[in-house]
mmCIF file of C-alpha atoms and ligand atoms in Angstrom:
data_model
loop_
_atom_site.group_PDB
_atom_site.id
_atom_site.type_symbol
_atom_site.label_atom_id
_atom_site.label_comp_id
_atom_site.label_asym_id
_atom_site.label_seq_id
_atom_site.Cartn_x
_atom_site.Cartn_y
_atom_site.Cartn_z
ATOM 1 C CA MET A 1 -77.338 15.151 -65.094
ATOM 2 C CA VAL A 2 -75.635 16.943 -67.973
ATOM 3 C CA ILE A 3 -71.882 17.219 -67.621
ATOM 4 C CA GLN A 4 -70.136 19.583 -69.999
ATOM 5 C CA SER A 5 -66.448 20.067 -70.516
ATOM 6 C CA GLU A 6 -64.202 21.322 -73.260
ATOM 7 C CA THR A 7 -63.538 17.727 -74.253
ATOM 8 C CA ARG A 8 -67.152 16.636 -74.321
ATOM 9 C CA SER A 9 -68.143 19.575 -76.528
ATOM 10 C CA LEU A 10 -66.048 18.076 -79.336
ATOM 11 C CA ASP A 11 -67.698 17.448 -82.644
ATOM 12 C CA ALA A 12 -69.159 13.969 -82.224
ATOM 13 C CA ARG A 13 -67.894 12.957 -85.654
ATOM 14 C CA MET A 14 -64.283 12.982 -84.504
ATOM 15 C CA ASN A 15 -63.129 10.136 -82.381
ATOM 16 C CA LYS A 16 -60.257 10.484 -79.949
ATOM 17 C CA ALA A 17 -57.780 8.484 -82.030
ATOM 18 C CA ASP A 18 -58.404 10.779 -84.995
ATOM 19 C CA LEU A 19 -57.751 13.719 -82.754
ATOM 20 C CA ALA A 20 -54.498 12.369 -81.364
ATOM 21 C CA ASN A 21 -53.046 11.224 -84.685
ATOM 22 C CA ASN A 22 -54.427 13.568 -87.276
ATOM 23 C CA ALA A 23 -51.929 16.262 -88.153
ATOM 24 C CA ALA A 24 -54.660 17.969 -90.185
ATOM 25 C CA ILE A 25 -56.609 18.780 -87.023
ATOM 26 C CA CYS A 26 -56.071 22.293 -85.780
ATOM 27 C CA ASP A 27 -57.128 22.326 -82.154
ATOM 28 C CA LEU A 28 -57.786 25.856 -80.894
ATOM 29 C CA ARG A 29 -59.849 24.950 -77.814
ATOM 30 C CA SER A 30 -57.119 25.715 -75.298
ATOM 31 C CA ASP A 31 -53.349 25.841 -74.837
ATOM 32 C CA THR A 32 -53.792 22.730 -72.679
ATOM 33 C CA VAL A 33 -54.346 20.552 -75.770
ATOM 34 C CA LYS A 34 -50.728 20.812 -77.019
ATOM 35 C CA ARG A 35 -48.562 17.714 -76.875
ATOM 36 C CA PRO A 36 -45.025 17.260 -75.557
ATOM 37 C CA ASP A 37 -42.520 17.481 -78.415
ATOM 38 C CA GLU A 38 -39.567 15.184 -79.083
ATOM 39 C CA GLY A 39 -37.092 17.146 -76.946
ATOM 40 C CA MET A 40 -39.443 17.209 -73.982
ATOM 41 C CA ARG A 41 -40.229 13.507 -74.320
ATOM 42 C CA ARG A 42 -36.494 12.725 -74.396
ATOM 43 C CA ALA A 43 -35.919 14.797 -71.252
ATOM 44 C CA MET A 44 -38.773 12.910 -69.558
ATOM 45 C CA ALA A 45 -37.413 9.513 -70.610
ATOM 46 C CA GLU A 46 -33.942 10.345 -69.321
ATOM 47 C CA ALA A 47 -35.040 11.889 -66.000
ATOM 48 C CA VAL A 48 -33.283 10.714 -62.841
ATOM 49 C CA VAL A 49 -36.093 10.007 -60.383
ATOM 50 C CA GLY A 50 -36.778 9.102 -56.765
ATOM 51 C CA ASP A 51 -39.763 9.037 -54.423
ATOM 52 C CA ASP A 52 -40.821 12.662 -54.115
ATOM 53 C CA VAL A 53 -43.019 12.027 -51.074
ATOM 54 C CA TYR A 54 -39.738 11.129 -49.317
ATOM 55 C CA GLY A 55 -38.170 14.229 -50.870
ATOM 56 C CA ASP A 56 -35.881 11.929 -52.865
ATOM 57 C CA ASP A 57 -36.520 13.006 -56.429
ATOM 58 C CA PRO A 58 -33.553 15.069 -57.655
ATOM 59 C CA THR A 59 -35.351 16.265 -60.781
ATOM 60 C CA VAL A 60 -38.310 17.590 -58.775
ATOM 61 C CA LEU A 61 -35.891 19.307 -56.390
ATOM 62 C CA ALA A 62 -34.073 20.858 -59.341
ATOM 63 C CA LEU A 63 -37.343 22.122 -60.841
ATOM 64 C CA GLU A 64 -38.536 23.554 -57.529
ATOM 65 C CA GLY A 65 -35.180 25.281 -57.010
ATOM 66 C CA GLN A 66 -35.189 26.693 -60.533
ATOM 67 C CA ALA A 67 -38.757 28.008 -60.148
ATOM 68 C CA ALA A 68 -38.008 29.655 -56.797
ATOM 69 C CA ARG A 69 -34.940 31.380 -58.288
ATOM 70 C CA LEU A 70 -36.801 32.527 -61.399
ATOM 71 C CA LEU A 71 -39.681 33.936 -59.385
ATOM 72 C CA GLY A 72 -37.521 35.426 -56.626
ATOM 73 C CA LYS A 73 -39.137 33.409 -53.821
ATOM 74 C CA GLU A 74 -37.657 31.250 -51.064
ATOM 75 C CA HIS A 75 -39.243 27.937 -51.973
ATOM 76 C CA ALA A 76 -41.421 26.125 -54.496
ATOM 77 C CA ALA A 77 -43.556 22.989 -54.538
ATOM 78 C CA PHE A 78 -44.525 20.989 -57.602
ATOM 79 C CA PHE A 79 -48.259 20.238 -57.862
ATOM 80 C CA PRO A 80 -50.212 18.029 -60.264
ATOM 81 C CA SER A 81 -52.488 20.883 -61.382
ATOM 82 C CA GLY A 82 -53.225 24.582 -61.095
ATOM 83 C CA THR A 83 -56.475 23.896 -59.285
ATOM 84 C CA GLN A 84 -54.712 21.946 -56.557
ATOM 85 C CA SER A 85 -51.932 24.507 -56.284
ATOM 86 C CA ASN A 86 -54.415 27.385 -55.887
ATOM 87 C CA LEU A 87 -56.407 25.371 -53.367
ATOM 88 C CA ALA A 88 -53.357 24.427 -51.281
ATOM 89 C CA ALA A 89 -52.264 28.076 -51.315
ATOM 90 C CA MET A 90 -55.660 29.261 -50.049
ATOM 91 C CA LEU A 91 -55.647 26.554 -47.375
ATOM 92 C CA ALA A 92 -52.112 27.543 -46.373
ATOM 93 C CA HIS A 93 -53.049 31.209 -46.004
ATOM 94 C CA CYS A 94 -56.518 30.875 -44.456
ATOM 95 C CA GLY A 95 -58.161 28.959 -41.653
ATOM 96 C CA ARG A 96 -61.760 27.875 -41.276
ATOM 97 C CA GLY A 97 -64.095 30.897 -41.018
ATOM 98 C CA GLU A 98 -61.662 33.180 -42.864
ATOM 99 C CA GLU A 99 -62.164 34.867 -46.196
ATOM 100 C CA VAL A 100 -60.560 35.121 -49.616
ATOM 101 C CA ILE A 101 -61.400 38.254 -51.607
ATOM 102 C CA THR A 102 -61.088 37.744 -55.350
ATOM 103 C CA GLY A 103 -62.517 38.899 -58.680
ATOM 104 C CA HIS A 104 -65.825 37.967 -60.294
ATOM 105 C CA GLY A 105 -64.935 35.419 -62.962
ATOM 106 C CA TYR A 106 -61.449 34.730 -61.605
ATOM 107 C CA HIS A 107 -60.608 31.060 -61.940
ATOM 108 C CA VAL A 108 -60.425 30.293 -58.187
ATOM 109 C CA LEU A 109 -64.005 31.465 -57.886
ATOM 110 C CA ALA A 110 -65.579 30.503 -61.192
ATOM 111 C CA SER A 111 -63.869 27.277 -62.175
ATOM 112 C CA GLU A 112 -62.469 25.429 -59.180
ATOM 113 C CA ALA A 113 -65.732 24.133 -57.687
ATOM 114 C CA ARG A 114 -65.211 26.463 -54.691
ATOM 115 C CA GLY A 115 -62.832 23.894 -53.245
ATOM 116 C CA ALA A 116 -61.578 26.335 -50.617
ATOM 117 C CA SER A 117 -65.115 26.669 -49.236
ATOM 118 C CA VAL A 118 -66.064 23.030 -49.624
ATOM 119 C CA LEU A 119 -62.898 21.564 -48.151
ATOM 120 C CA GLY A 120 -61.493 24.395 -46.055
ATOM 121 C CA GLY A 121 -64.489 26.265 -44.661
ATOM 122 C CA ILE A 122 -63.099 29.388 -46.325
ATOM 123 C CA ALA A 123 -65.503 32.082 -47.545
ATOM 124 C CA LEU A 124 -64.910 33.299 -51.099
ATOM 125 C CA THR A 125 -66.069 36.852 -51.769
ATOM 126 C CA ALA A 126 -66.116 38.300 -55.273
ATOM 127 C CA ILE A 127 -65.523 41.928 -56.159
ATOM 128 C CA ASP A 128 -65.786 43.690 -59.516
ATOM 129 C CA VAL A 129 -63.012 43.253 -62.038
ATOM 130 C CA GLU A 130 -61.770 46.362 -63.880
ATOM 131 C CA ALA A 131 -61.730 46.582 -67.685
ATOM 132 C CA ASP A 132 -58.024 45.625 -67.719
ATOM 133 C CA GLY A 133 -58.741 42.496 -65.633
ATOM 134 C CA SER A 134 -57.288 43.908 -62.398
ATOM 135 C CA LEU A 135 -58.824 44.468 -58.967
ATOM 136 C CA ALA A 136 -59.102 48.143 -57.949
ATOM 137 C CA PRO A 137 -57.486 48.939 -54.581
ATOM 138 C CA ALA A 138 -60.620 50.834 -53.474
ATOM 139 C CA ASN A 139 -62.774 47.764 -54.144
ATOM 140 C CA ILE A 140 -60.364 45.514 -52.253
ATOM 141 C CA ILE A 141 -60.375 47.844 -49.256
ATOM 142 C CA ALA A 142 -64.173 48.178 -49.333
ATOM 143 C CA ALA A 143 -64.544 44.390 -49.278
ATOM 144 C CA ILE A 144 -62.355 43.880 -46.192
ATOM 145 C CA LYS A 145 -64.616 43.097 -43.252
ATOM 146 C CA PRO A 146 -64.505 44.879 -39.891
ATOM 147 C CA ASN A 147 -63.473 42.806 -36.898
ATOM 148 C CA ASP A 148 -66.988 41.697 -36.022
ATOM 149 C CA PRO A 149 -68.312 38.174 -35.367
ATOM 150 C CA HIS A 150 -71.037 38.744 -37.961
ATOM 151 C CA HIS A 151 -68.354 38.421 -40.666
ATOM 152 C CA PRO A 152 -65.617 36.032 -41.719
ATOM 153 C CA VAL A 153 -62.098 37.258 -41.057
ATOM 154 C CA SER A 154 -60.688 38.748 -44.267
ATOM 155 C CA ARG A 155 -57.319 37.024 -44.705
ATOM 156 C CA LEU A 156 -56.279 36.765 -48.353
ATOM 157 C CA VAL A 157 -56.675 38.559 -51.672
ATOM 158 C CA CYS A 158 -56.398 36.318 -54.697
ATOM 159 C CA LEU A 159 -55.241 38.064 -57.882
ATOM 160 C CA GLU A 160 -55.032 36.596 -61.388
ATOM 161 C CA ASN A 161 -52.679 37.410 -64.285
ATOM 162 C CA THR A 162 -53.303 36.833 -67.138
ATOM 163 C CA HIS A 163 -57.051 37.162 -66.729
ATOM 164 C CA LYS A 164 -59.034 35.852 -69.705
ATOM 165 C CA GLY A 165 -55.834 36.251 -71.700
ATOM 166 C CA ALA A 166 -55.276 39.885 -70.722
ATOM 167 C CA ALA A 167 -51.871 40.767 -69.301
ATOM 168 C CA ILE A 168 -52.454 43.107 -66.356
ATOM 169 C CA SER A 169 -49.791 45.790 -65.910
ATOM 170 C CA LEU A 170 -47.163 45.523 -63.199
ATOM 171 C CA GLN A 171 -48.396 48.818 -61.768
ATOM 172 C CA ALA A 172 -52.007 47.618 -61.431
ATOM 173 C CA MET A 173 -50.770 44.425 -59.776
ATOM 174 C CA GLN A 174 -48.561 46.372 -57.379
ATOM 175 C CA MET A 175 -51.419 48.662 -56.435
ATOM 176 C CA ALA A 176 -53.747 45.742 -55.699
ATOM 177 C CA GLY A 177 -51.047 43.854 -53.795
ATOM 178 C CA ASP A 178 -50.087 46.925 -51.768
ATOM 179 C CA ALA A 179 -53.725 47.655 -50.864
ATOM 180 C CA ALA A 180 -54.096 44.128 -49.493
ATOM 181 C CA HIS A 181 -50.755 44.121 -47.661
ATOM 182 C CA ASP A 182 -51.317 47.574 -46.150
ATOM 183 C CA ALA A 183 -54.581 46.261 -44.692
ATOM 184 C CA GLY A 184 -52.744 43.276 -43.198
ATOM 185 C CA LEU A 185 -53.981 40.662 -45.708
ATOM 186 C CA SER A 186 -51.820 38.212 -47.633
ATOM 187 C CA VAL A 187 -51.841 37.949 -51.424
ATOM 188 C CA HIS A 188 -51.935 34.903 -53.674
ATOM 189 C CA LEU A 189 -51.479 35.292 -57.433
ATOM 190 C CA ASP A 190 -53.048 32.743 -59.752
ATOM 191 C CA GLY A 191 -50.429 33.084 -62.458
ATOM 192 C CA ALA A 192 -51.501 30.038 -64.438
ATOM 193 C CA ARG A 193 -50.268 31.969 -67.505
ATOM 194 C CA LEU A 194 -47.815 34.263 -65.687
ATOM 195 C CA PHE A 195 -45.170 33.891 -68.397
ATOM 196 C CA ASN A 196 -47.674 34.981 -71.030
ATOM 197 C CA ALA A 197 -48.160 38.117 -68.933
ATOM 198 C CA THR A 198 -44.433 38.796 -68.458
ATOM 199 C CA THR A 199 -43.791 38.172 -72.157
ATOM 200 C CA ALA A 200 -46.530 40.598 -73.187
ATOM 201 C CA LEU A 201 -45.576 43.230 -70.616
ATOM 202 C CA GLY A 202 -41.811 42.898 -71.017
ATOM 203 C CA VAL A 203 -41.297 42.625 -67.249
ATOM 204 C CA GLN A 204 -39.201 40.190 -65.230
ATOM 205 C CA PRO A 205 -41.156 37.226 -63.780
ATOM 206 C CA ALA A 206 -39.776 38.028 -60.308
ATOM 207 C CA ALA A 207 -41.137 41.589 -60.535
ATOM 208 C CA LEU A 208 -44.670 40.344 -61.141
ATOM 209 C CA ALA A 209 -44.277 37.615 -58.517
ATOM 210 C CA ALA A 210 -43.141 40.226 -55.980
ATOM 211 C CA THR A 211 -46.676 41.649 -55.908
ATOM 212 C CA ALA A 212 -47.868 38.494 -54.095
ATOM 213 C CA ASP A 213 -46.800 36.223 -51.237
ATOM 214 C CA THR A 214 -47.512 33.028 -53.145
ATOM 215 C CA VAL A 215 -47.765 32.499 -56.894
ATOM 216 C CA SER A 216 -49.092 29.542 -58.834
ATOM 217 C CA ILE A 217 -47.692 28.956 -62.347
ATOM 218 C CA CYS A 218 -48.942 26.273 -64.709
ATOM 219 C CA LEU A 219 -46.448 24.390 -66.844
ATOM 220 C CA SER A 220 -49.157 22.498 -68.706
ATOM 221 C CA LYS A 221 -50.575 25.394 -70.717
ATOM 222 C CA GLY A 222 -48.495 27.516 -73.098
ATOM 223 C CA LEU A 223 -45.287 26.089 -71.638
ATOM 224 C CA GLY A 224 -46.203 22.729 -73.076
ATOM 225 C CA THR A 225 -45.815 20.047 -70.383
ATOM 226 C CA PRO A 226 -48.293 17.162 -69.961
ATOM 227 C CA ALA A 227 -49.016 18.161 -66.331
ATOM 228 C CA GLY A 228 -47.751 20.194 -63.429
ATOM 229 C CA THR A 229 -47.966 23.526 -61.662
ATOM 230 C CA LEU A 230 -45.448 25.257 -59.435
ATOM 231 C CA LEU A 231 -46.407 27.093 -56.275
ATOM 232 C CA VAL A 232 -43.749 29.543 -55.083
ATOM 233 C CA GLY A 233 -43.579 31.562 -51.875
ATOM 234 C CA SER A 234 -41.913 31.827 -48.499
ATOM 235 C CA ALA A 235 -40.446 28.704 -46.884
ATOM 236 C CA GLN A 236 -43.252 28.774 -44.330
ATOM 237 C CA ALA A 237 -46.096 29.131 -46.858
ATOM 238 C CA ILE A 238 -44.686 26.373 -49.057
ATOM 239 C CA GLU A 239 -44.235 24.031 -46.094
ATOM 240 C CA GLN A 240 -47.897 24.551 -45.194
ATOM 241 C CA ALA A 241 -48.965 24.067 -48.803
ATOM 242 C CA ARG A 242 -46.987 20.814 -48.980
ATOM 243 C CA ARG A 243 -48.952 19.458 -46.009
ATOM 244 C CA TRP A 244 -52.188 20.326 -47.788
ATOM 245 C CA ARG A 245 -50.899 18.859 -51.049
ATOM 246 C CA LYS A 246 -50.389 15.500 -49.352
ATOM 247 C CA MET A 247 -53.825 15.638 -47.757
ATOM 248 C CA LEU A 248 -55.414 16.540 -51.093
ATOM 249 C CA GLY A 249 -53.845 13.476 -52.694
ATOM 250 C CA GLY A 250 -51.189 15.399 -54.587
ATOM 251 C CA GLY A 251 -48.148 13.625 -53.131
ATOM 252 C CA MET A 252 -46.568 12.036 -56.199
ATOM 253 C CA ARG A 253 -43.814 9.477 -56.340
ATOM 254 C CA GLN A 254 -41.309 9.249 -59.253
ATOM 255 C CA THR A 255 -42.634 12.523 -60.556
ATOM 256 C CA GLY A 256 -39.236 13.589 -61.813
ATOM 257 C CA VAL A 257 -40.554 12.318 -65.144
ATOM 258 C CA LEU A 258 -42.966 15.263 -65.124
ATOM 259 C CA ALA A 259 -40.521 17.634 -63.474
ATOM 260 C CA ALA A 260 -38.059 16.961 -66.298
ATOM 261 C CA ALA A 261 -40.709 18.207 -68.708
ATOM 262 C CA GLY A 262 -41.055 21.288 -66.499
ATOM 263 C CA LEU A 263 -37.315 21.994 -66.512
ATOM 264 C CA TYR A 264 -37.298 21.567 -70.274
ATOM 265 C CA ALA A 265 -40.245 23.970 -70.579
ATOM 266 C CA LEU A 266 -38.609 26.652 -68.418
ATOM 267 C CA GLU A 267 -35.505 26.435 -70.587
ATOM 268 C CA HIS A 268 -37.052 26.180 -74.047
ATOM 269 C CA ASN A 269 -40.660 27.303 -74.039
ATOM 270 C CA ILE A 270 -40.904 30.679 -72.313
ATOM 271 C CA GLU A 271 -39.488 32.771 -75.121
ATOM 272 C CA ARG A 272 -41.651 31.122 -77.743
ATOM 273 C CA LEU A 273 -44.856 32.332 -76.022
ATOM 274 C CA GLY A 274 -44.258 35.525 -78.023
ATOM 275 C CA ASP A 275 -44.967 33.495 -81.196
ATOM 276 C CA ASP A 276 -48.405 32.530 -79.838
ATOM 277 C CA HIS A 277 -49.126 36.181 -79.068
ATOM 278 C CA ARG A 278 -48.008 37.269 -82.549
ATOM 279 C CA ARG A 279 -50.235 34.621 -84.151
ATOM 280 C CA ALA A 280 -53.190 35.700 -82.008
ATOM 281 C CA GLU A 281 -52.692 39.294 -83.228
ATOM 282 C CA THR A 282 -52.445 38.082 -86.824
ATOM 283 C CA LEU A 283 -55.697 36.146 -86.543
ATOM 284 C CA ALA A 284 -57.562 38.998 -84.834
ATOM 285 C CA ASP A 285 -56.308 41.430 -87.530
ATOM 286 C CA HIS A 286 -57.401 39.010 -90.243
ATOM 287 C CA LEU A 287 -60.921 38.735 -88.788
ATOM 288 C CA ILE A 288 -61.114 42.515 -88.422
ATOM 289 C CA LYS A 289 -60.050 43.009 -92.060
ATOM 290 C CA LEU A 290 -62.722 40.519 -93.130
ATOM 291 C CA GLY A 291 -65.281 42.583 -91.220
ATOM 292 C CA ALA A 292 -66.247 39.255 -89.613
ATOM 293 C CA GLY A 293 -68.684 38.814 -86.791
ATOM 294 C CA ASP A 294 -70.810 41.036 -84.608
ATOM 295 C CA PRO A 295 -69.751 44.662 -85.228
ATOM 296 C CA LYS A 296 -70.628 45.513 -81.623
ATOM 297 C CA GLN A 297 -67.961 43.077 -80.382
ATOM 298 C CA PRO A 298 -64.994 43.285 -82.747
ATOM 299 C CA PRO A 299 -62.384 40.492 -82.709
ATOM 300 C CA ARG A 300 -59.781 41.070 -80.043
ATOM 301 C CA ALA A 301 -56.417 39.481 -79.242
ATOM 302 C CA ALA A 302 -55.206 39.096 -75.648
ATOM 303 C CA THR A 303 -51.797 37.372 -75.310
ATOM 304 C CA CYS A 304 -52.344 33.850 -76.736
ATOM 305 C CA MET A 305 -56.108 34.212 -77.103
ATOM 306 C CA VAL A 306 -58.492 35.709 -79.629
ATOM 307 C CA PHE A 307 -62.074 36.483 -78.667
ATOM 308 C CA PHE A 308 -64.355 36.365 -81.668
ATOM 309 C CA THR A 309 -68.128 36.873 -81.652
ATOM 310 C CA PRO A 310 -70.023 35.788 -84.767
ATOM 311 C CA THR A 311 -73.504 37.267 -85.205
ATOM 312 C CA GLU A 312 -76.486 35.347 -83.768
ATOM 313 C CA ASP A 313 -77.418 34.203 -87.275
ATOM 314 C CA GLU A 314 -74.018 32.910 -88.310
ATOM 315 C CA HIS A 315 -72.763 31.511 -84.980
ATOM 316 C CA LEU A 316 -73.676 27.844 -85.411
ATOM 317 C CA ALA A 317 -72.880 27.836 -89.133
ATOM 318 C CA PHE A 318 -69.453 29.352 -88.371
ATOM 319 C CA ARG A 319 -68.687 26.634 -85.830
ATOM 320 C CA ALA A 320 -69.875 23.923 -88.256
ATOM 321 C CA ALA A 321 -67.780 25.345 -91.110
ATOM 322 C CA MET A 322 -64.659 25.348 -88.945
ATOM 323 C CA ALA A 323 -65.312 21.783 -87.726
ATOM 324 C CA GLU A 324 -65.704 20.752 -91.360
ATOM 325 C CA GLN A 325 -62.125 21.975 -91.938
ATOM 326 C CA GLY A 326 -60.812 20.128 -88.853
ATOM 327 C CA ILE A 327 -60.584 23.348 -86.836
ATOM 328 C CA LEU A 328 -61.689 22.699 -83.263
ATOM 329 C CA LEU A 329 -63.240 25.534 -81.254
ATOM 330 C CA GLY A 330 -64.059 25.316 -77.568
ATOM 331 C CA GLY A 331 -67.153 26.150 -75.561
ATOM 332 C CA GLN A 332 -70.648 26.787 -76.829
ATOM 333 C CA SER A 333 -71.139 30.467 -76.247
ATOM 334 C CA ARG A 334 -71.386 32.956 -79.097
ATOM 335 C CA THR A 335 -68.144 34.646 -78.064
ATOM 336 C CA ILE A 336 -65.560 32.071 -79.034
ATOM 337 C CA ARG A 337 -62.214 31.884 -77.243
ATOM 338 C CA ILE A 338 -59.615 30.835 -79.793
ATOM 339 C CA VAL A 339 -56.304 29.819 -78.232
ATOM 340 C CA LEU A 340 -52.940 29.770 -80.002
ATOM 341 C CA HIS A 341 -50.286 27.423 -78.664
ATOM 342 C CA LYS A 342 -47.146 25.438 -79.432
ATOM 343 C CA ASP A 343 -48.886 23.053 -81.834
ATOM 344 C CA VAL A 344 -50.338 25.813 -84.017
ATOM 345 C CA ASP A 345 -47.586 26.947 -86.373
ATOM 346 C CA ASP A 346 -47.790 29.546 -89.159
ATOM 347 C CA ALA A 347 -49.039 26.936 -91.653
ATOM 348 C CA LYS A 348 -51.935 25.983 -89.361
ATOM 349 C CA LEU A 349 -52.667 29.629 -88.681
ATOM 350 C CA LYS A 350 -52.909 30.203 -92.433
ATOM 351 C CA ARG A 351 -55.424 27.362 -92.668
ATOM 352 C CA VAL A 352 -57.536 29.026 -90.000
ATOM 353 C CA CYS A 353 -57.326 32.387 -91.785
ATOM 354 C CA ASP A 354 -58.223 30.727 -95.116
ATOM 355 C CA ALA A 355 -61.182 28.883 -93.557
ATOM 356 C CA THR A 356 -62.553 32.096 -92.046
ATOM 357 C CA SER A 357 -62.054 33.911 -95.377
ATOM 358 C CA ALA A 358 -63.920 31.127 -97.181
ATOM 359 C CA PHE A 359 -66.790 31.359 -94.675
ATOM 360 C CA TYR A 360 -67.142 35.134 -94.936
ATOM 361 C CA GLU A 361 -66.209 35.711 -98.567
ATOM 362 C CA GLY A 362 -67.431 32.450 -100.104
HETATM 363 C C1 PLP B 1 -56.379 31.215 -64.702
HETATM 364 C C2 PLP B 1 -56.356 29.739 -64.394
HETATM 365 N N1 PLP B 1 -56.076 29.330 -63.164
HETATM 366 C C3 PLP B 1 -56.052 28.031 -62.823
HETATM 367 C C4 PLP B 1 -56.308 27.057 -63.764
HETATM 368 C C5 PLP B 1 -56.348 25.610 -63.325
HETATM 369 O O1 PLP B 1 -55.350 24.832 -63.888
HETATM 370 P P1 PLP B 1 -55.534 23.236 -64.006
HETATM 371 O O2 PLP B 1 -56.367 23.007 -65.209
HETATM 372 O O3 PLP B 1 -54.126 22.747 -64.141
HETATM 373 O O4 PLP B 1 -56.184 22.769 -62.761
HETATM 374 C C6 PLP B 1 -56.613 27.427 -65.069
HETATM 375 C C7 PLP B 1 -56.918 26.402 -66.085
HETATM 376 O O5 PLP B 1 -57.194 26.648 -67.214
HETATM 377 C C8 PLP B 1 -56.629 28.810 -65.406
HETATM 378 O O6 PLP B 1 -56.943 29.214 -66.642
#
């Protein structure tokens, strides 16, 4: 059996210790590869903790309260990961034999091992995704099943923002959410990178969150924590999700250590997401000016990500040349997702620009 992951696709010449300690490495595989900085580590070390399964951890309670306030929802629960938070939300909204309608390529469908189906007996149905990454109201409505025992009961629409880096407008989100609600369905928003979306769109987090009943927000991506995702929603939905979290093995104990990182991130790391977006634009512009890659798929920035497609002929050589310079790129496909994050400053960005110039201009 061949198992592939972002980590296992690493250049075999680099061992893990090199990766962790080598400041010369510029890791662009994902925003999940960043490391907690000094301030965050101090906050973690100083966290007041208790047993969160007993509801005793004051730092977790503070983080959950802060997230609920920020997102304009009644309650929040702190999860180990985005996958578990999305799964618990789907299980909280849907029963066995019910259906989640979501987009082709959305993370809950494409990258979470269909946990809702495997563990919850929930059908996942995919509909087309529009060019801006949104779900069209007409497509949502068309996918809702009639009340007929030949079909699962349509119960939930799962939206995503950002989708593949693209920030979907508040209006498109409202239209999708309204279509679902008007038809009597609930809405979950996979907002793993919600703050990237609000930063790019210039909208309040609560405004985007208001388009859905529950929202999942990862702290461990651009916000820079080692782990953790917040699920926000009504008191009832969060209570249900907490039951599922325990059953899924996500009841954590003195997790205030992680929650402290989350509180630190909400205070210090939201605004700086704009720097990642600016650097992504700079890199995409640089590649465009170089005339680099497949002219049919020009380089494109989307919040913290750049999508770059070298030609068939140069693809492998491009990847090898970057690896040679200590620049790590994820995946294996010809369209390369390059992700800017907290540990890529202007100096590192310049190195990436210089390495691409050297490859294309010699
Ligand atoms: C859109 C989206 N949703 C959910 C997740 C899952 O998050 P986690 O890796 O914490 O399980 C990811 C992870 O990259 C994601 O990109």
